[in-house]
Amino acid sequence: MIGYIQETQLFQMILSDAKNYAELIRLAKETEDYEALERYRDEVLTLKTPFNIVLNMINDALQGEYA
């Protein structure tokens, strides 16, 4: 049970990070702040989390599907 709780907490942290970066990237794109976009992209690429979750959320944000 402890392992499941730890995995769930880790997953929640990953989702939270992904949502935060997705929102930052969406706002940077909306305001055409290309310097910030590049910086956020670089930060995301250095994260040690499952990239598919983070990149999918970022992709959704860039396509305007993130709410």
JSON list of C-alpha atoms in Angstrom, two decimals:
[
{"chain": "A", "resi": 1, "resn": "MET", "atom": "CA", "xyz": [0.00, 0.00, 0.00]},
{"chain": "A", "resi": 2, "resn": "ILE", "atom": "CA", "xyz": [2.84, 2.40, 0.82]},
{"chain": "A", "resi": 3, "resn": "GLY", "atom": "CA", "xyz": [4.36, 1.81, -2.61]},
{"chain": "A", "resi": 4, "resn": "TYR", "atom": "CA", "xyz": [1.04, 2.62, -4.27]},
{"chain": "A", "resi": 5, "resn": "ILE", "atom": "CA", "xyz": [0.69, 5.83, -2.26]},
{"chain": "A", "resi": 6, "resn": "GLN", "atom": "CA", "xyz": [4.24, 6.88, -3.14]},
{"chain": "A", "resi": 7, "resn": "GLU", "atom": "CA", "xyz": [3.62, 6.15, -6.83]},
{"chain": "A", "resi": 8, "resn": "THR", "atom": "CA", "xyz": [0.36, 8.10, -6.71]},
{"chain": "A", "resi": 9, "resn": "GLN", "atom": "CA", "xyz": [2.07, 11.07, -5.04]},
{"chain": "A", "resi": 10, "resn": "LEU", "atom": "CA", "xyz": [4.88, 10.97, -7.61]},
{"chain": "A", "resi": 11, "resn": "PHE", "atom": "CA", "xyz": [2.35, 10.85, -10.43]},
{"chain": "A", "resi": 12, "resn": "GLN", "atom": "CA", "xyz": [0.48, 13.82, -8.93]},
{"chain": "A", "resi": 13, "resn": "MET", "atom": "CA", "xyz": [3.73, 15.80, -8.73]},
{"chain": "A", "resi": 14, "resn": "ILE", "atom": "CA", "xyz": [4.55, 14.93, -12.35]},
{"chain": "A", "resi": 15, "resn": "LEU", "atom": "CA", "xyz": [1.08, 16.00, -13.46]},
{"chain": "A", "resi": 16, "resn": "SER", "atom": "CA", "xyz": [1.35, 19.22, -11.49]},
{"chain": "A", "resi": 17, "resn": "ASP", "atom": "CA", "xyz": [4.72, 20.04, -13.06]},
{"chain": "A", "resi": 18, "resn": "ALA", "atom": "CA", "xyz": [3.39, 19.22, -16.50]},
{"chain": "A", "resi": 19, "resn": "LYS", "atom": "CA", "xyz": [0.32, 21.42, -16.01]},
{"chain": "A", "resi": 20, "resn": "ASN", "atom": "CA", "xyz": [2.45, 24.29, -14.74]},
{"chain": "A", "resi": 21, "resn": "TYR", "atom": "CA", "xyz": [4.84, 24.10, -17.69]},
{"chain": "A", "resi": 22, "resn": "ALA", "atom": "CA", "xyz": [1.97, 23.69, -20.13]},
{"chain": "A", "resi": 23, "resn": "GLU", "atom": "CA", "xyz": [0.34, 26.85, -18.79]},
{"chain": "A", "resi": 24, "resn": "LEU", "atom": "CA", "xyz": [3.62, 28.81, -18.83]},
{"chain": "A", "resi": 25, "resn": "ILE", "atom": "CA", "xyz": [4.28, 27.73, -22.40]},
{"chain": "A", "resi": 26, "resn": "ARG", "atom": "CA", "xyz": [0.72, 28.52, -23.49]},
{"chain": "A", "resi": 27, "resn": "LEU", "atom": "CA", "xyz": [1.01, 32.03, -22.02]},
{"chain": "A", "resi": 28, "resn": "ALA", "atom": "CA", "xyz": [4.44, 32.58, -23.57]},
{"chain": "A", "resi": 29, "resn": "LYS", "atom": "CA", "xyz": [3.10, 31.53, -26.96]},
{"chain": "A", "resi": 30, "resn": "GLU", "atom": "CA", "xyz": [0.02, 33.72, -26.54]},
{"chain": "A", "resi": 31, "resn": "THR", "atom": "CA", "xyz": [2.20, 36.77, -25.78]},
{"chain": "A", "resi": 32, "resn": "GLU", "atom": "CA", "xyz": [4.77, 35.79, -28.42]},
{"chain": "A", "resi": 33, "resn": "ASP", "atom": "CA", "xyz": [7.52, 35.63, -25.79]},
{"chain": "A", "resi": 34, "resn": "TYR", "atom": "CA", "xyz": [9.82, 33.37, -27.79]},
{"chain": "A", "resi": 35, "resn": "GLU", "atom": "CA", "xyz": [12.69, 33.72, -25.33]},
{"chain": "A", "resi": 36, "resn": "ALA", "atom": "CA", "xyz": [10.50, 32.32, -22.55]},
{"chain": "A", "resi": 37, "resn": "LEU", "atom": "CA", "xyz": [9.24, 29.55, -24.84]},
{"chain": "A", "resi": 38, "resn": "GLU", "atom": "CA", "xyz": [12.80, 28.45, -25.51]},
{"chain": "A", "resi": 39, "resn": "ARG", "atom": "CA", "xyz": [13.69, 28.61, -21.82]},
{"chain": "A", "resi": 40, "resn": "TYR", "atom": "CA", "xyz": [10.65, 26.56, -20.77]},
{"chain": "A", "resi": 41, "resn": "ARG", "atom": "CA", "xyz": [11.32, 24.02, -23.50]},
{"chain": "A", "resi": 42, "resn": "ASP", "atom": "CA", "xyz": [14.89, 23.62, -22.28]},
{"chain": "A", "resi": 43, "resn": "GLU", "atom": "CA", "xyz": [13.72, 23.25, -18.67]},
{"chain": "A", "resi": 44, "resn": "VAL", "atom": "CA", "xyz": [11.19, 20.59, -19.61]},
{"chain": "A", "resi": 45, "resn": "LEU", "atom": "CA", "xyz": [13.79, 18.65, -21.57]},
{"chain": "A", "resi": 46, "resn": "THR", "atom": "CA", "xyz": [15.98, 18.47, -18.46]},
{"chain": "A", "resi": 47, "resn": "LEU", "atom": "CA", "xyz": [13.19, 17.16, -16.20]},
{"chain": "A", "resi": 48, "resn": "LYS", "atom": "CA", "xyz": [13.65, 13.61, -15.00]},
{"chain": "A", "resi": 49, "resn": "THR", "atom": "CA", "xyz": [10.00, 12.65, -15.39]},
{"chain": "A", "resi": 50, "resn": "PRO", "atom": "CA", "xyz": [8.17, 10.54, -17.97]},
{"chain": "A", "resi": 51, "resn": "PHE", "atom": "CA", "xyz": [8.46, 12.72, -21.04]},
{"chain": "A", "resi": 52, "resn": "ASN", "atom": "CA", "xyz": [5.31, 11.42, -22.66]},
{"chain": "A", "resi": 53, "resn": "ILE", "atom": "CA", "xyz": [3.13, 12.95, -19.92]},
{"chain": "A", "resi": 54, "resn": "VAL", "atom": "CA", "xyz": [4.90, 16.30, -19.95]},
{"chain": "A", "resi": 55, "resn": "LEU", "atom": "CA", "xyz": [5.22, 16.57, -23.72]},
{"chain": "A", "resi": 56, "resn": "ASN", "atom": "CA", "xyz": [1.61, 15.55, -24.34]},
{"chain": "A", "resi": 57, "resn": "MET", "atom": "CA", "xyz": [0.36, 18.23, -21.96]},
{"chain": "A", "resi": 58, "resn": "ILE", "atom": "CA", "xyz": [2.64, 20.82, -23.54]},
{"chain": "A", "resi": 59, "resn": "ASN", "atom": "CA", "xyz": [1.47, 19.80, -26.98]},
{"chain": "A", "resi": 60, "resn": "ASP", "atom": "CA", "xyz": [-2.15, 20.18, -25.84]},
{"chain": "A", "resi": 61, "resn": "ALA", "atom": "CA", "xyz": [-1.38, 23.63, -24.42]},
{"chain": "A", "resi": 62, "resn": "LEU", "atom": "CA", "xyz": [0.26, 24.77, -27.63]},
{"chain": "A", "resi": 63, "resn": "GLN", "atom": "CA", "xyz": [-2.75, 23.57, -29.59]},
{"chain": "A", "resi": 64, "resn": "GLY", "atom": "CA", "xyz": [-5.11, 25.43, -27.26]},
{"chain": "A", "resi": 65, "resn": "GLU", "atom": "CA", "xyz": [-6.71, 22.28, -25.85]},
{"chain": "A", "resi": 66, "resn": "TYR", "atom": "CA", "xyz": [-5.41, 22.72, -22.29]},
{"chain": "A", "resi": 67, "resn": "ALA", "atom": "CA", "xyz": [-7.90, 24.24, -19.91]}
]
